[in-house]
Amino acid sequence: MMIVTAALIKATGNTAIISENADLYKTWADYLKANALIPGIQSTTDGVMAGAPSNDTNLALKGVIALKAYADILSTLGQDGSTYSDTAKSYASQWQSLAEASFGFAASYGDSGSWSICYNLFADKWLKTGLFPESVFQKMGSLYASNMNNYGLPLGSRTTLTSSHWMVFAAGVAPDITTRNLIISAAQDYIQNGKDAMPWPSIYDSIGGNATVAGVYNRPAVGGVYALLVQDLGSTVSTANSNSGGGSNGSNSRVVLRSANLVLIYIFSFISSTLLSLA
């Protein structure tokens, strides 16, 4: 919720949600400050498919980026978020060492023979938190290009299962257009040629092209495939306001702002569905 709140504020300029719930957000931020780097064993969507390891690197990523997102929110409100920002930066540096693997980044700390697509890195790009150097994204690009299956990129070395929405997040992490398009094309190939005669499954096998988990189709989670539409959108508020006097530029800006809000609704939907699935 911290990440998507930061995105909402960035896209709309509306800070009411955090102003009205300041104590709750601070409680979440303080939890992340204490636990984000070393999350222990927690339930995750990936864990449903591949088992939940201790100190899941992808989960740790989300917590670290969320902590920096909170610091940036405080800055937007004119408040001092340096304590949270400094901790997030320190955690990001430590994460790179803890998650080090022979190929890409490990699925969990210390398991150097494993790898994860680390799709939560997308939030660093999306929110422009700047926690991770380009070398991290280059490393992920090499991992993606080397591990594509018939119908997409598996979530990691522990499974052949994948999700189109998480793959598109990975596409947003890819350091070059070629790798990004390779991932997107694989997701498209599944939609067009997969083995399932059902609404778009959110989990399926990247080799065989068939859904393997019952009841994971026609879910709002697939809204995450719109992620690339907002990755480089930035804030549209000042542009829209500056052109509010009329003309094509003002109209286009309002269209972009409405599009941003629509995509945020989709992203809220898939996050909500994830939380419900873990409840």
Coordinates of N, CA, C and O in Angstrom, one line a residue, residues 4 12 16 39 49 86 102 130 137 179 182 199 205 209 217 227 230 252 256 259:
V4 N 1.8 2.0 -3.7 CA 0.8 2.5 -4.6 C 0.2 3.8 -4.1 O -0.2 4.6 -4.9
T12 N -1.5 12.2 -9.1 CA -2.6 13.1 -9.0 C -2.3 14.4 -8.1 O -3.1 15.4 -8.2
A16 N -4.5 13.6 0.3 CA -5.5 13.4 1.4 C -5.4 12.0 2.1 O -5.6 11.9 3.3
P39 N 13.0 -10.1 6.1 CA 11.6 -10.3 6.3 C 11.2 -11.6 7.0 O 10.1 -11.9 7.4
M49 N 3.1 -20.5 -5.2 CA 3.4 -21.3 -6.4 C 4.7 -22.1 -6.2 O 4.9 -23.2 -6.7
D86 N 17.4 7.3 4.6 CA 18.8 6.8 4.9 C 18.8 5.3 5.2 O 19.7 4.6 4.7
S102 N 25.2 -16.7 -8.2 CA 26.0 -16.9 -9.3 C 25.4 -16.4 -10.6 O 26.2 -16.1 -11.6
G130 N 15.4 5.5 -7.0 CA 16.9 5.6 -7.2 C 17.7 4.8 -6.2 O 18.8 5.2 -6.0
F137 N 20.1 -3.7 -12.8 CA 19.1 -3.9 -13.9 C 19.8 -4.6 -15.1 O 19.1 -5.4 -15.7
T179 N 15.1 -7.0 -24.7 CA 14.7 -7.9 -23.6 C 13.3 -7.6 -23.2 O 12.5 -8.5 -23.0
L182 N 10.9 -9.0 -25.7 CA 11.0 -10.5 -25.6 C 10.0 -11.0 -24.6 O 9.2 -12.0 -24.8
P199 N -11.1 -17.5 -19.3 CA -10.6 -16.1 -19.2 C -9.2 -16.1 -18.8 O -8.7 -17.0 -18.1
D205 N 1.6 -22.3 -16.6 CA 2.9 -22.9 -16.8 C 3.6 -22.2 -18.0 O 3.1 -22.2 -19.1
G209 N 2.1 -23.9 -21.3 CA 1.1 -22.9 -21.7 C -0.3 -23.3 -21.1 O -1.3 -22.9 -21.8
Y217 N -8.3 -17.6 -12.7 CA -8.6 -16.9 -13.9 C -9.6 -15.9 -13.7 O -10.4 -15.9 -12.7
A227 N 1.2 -2.0 -16.3 CA 2.2 -1.4 -15.6 C 3.1 -0.5 -16.4 O 3.5 0.6 -16.0
V230 N 2.4 3.3 -17.0 CA 2.6 4.4 -16.0 C 4.1 4.5 -15.6 O 4.4 5.4 -14.9
N252 N -5.0 17.1 -24.0 CA -4.1 15.9 -23.9 C -3.6 15.6 -22.5 O -3.6 14.5 -22.1
V256 N -4.2 12.2 -20.3 CA -3.1 11.5 -19.7 C -3.4 11.3 -18.2 O -3.1 10.2 -17.7
S259 N -5.9 8.7 -17.8 CA -5.3 7.4 -18.1 C -4.5 6.9 -16.9 O -4.5 5.8 -16.5

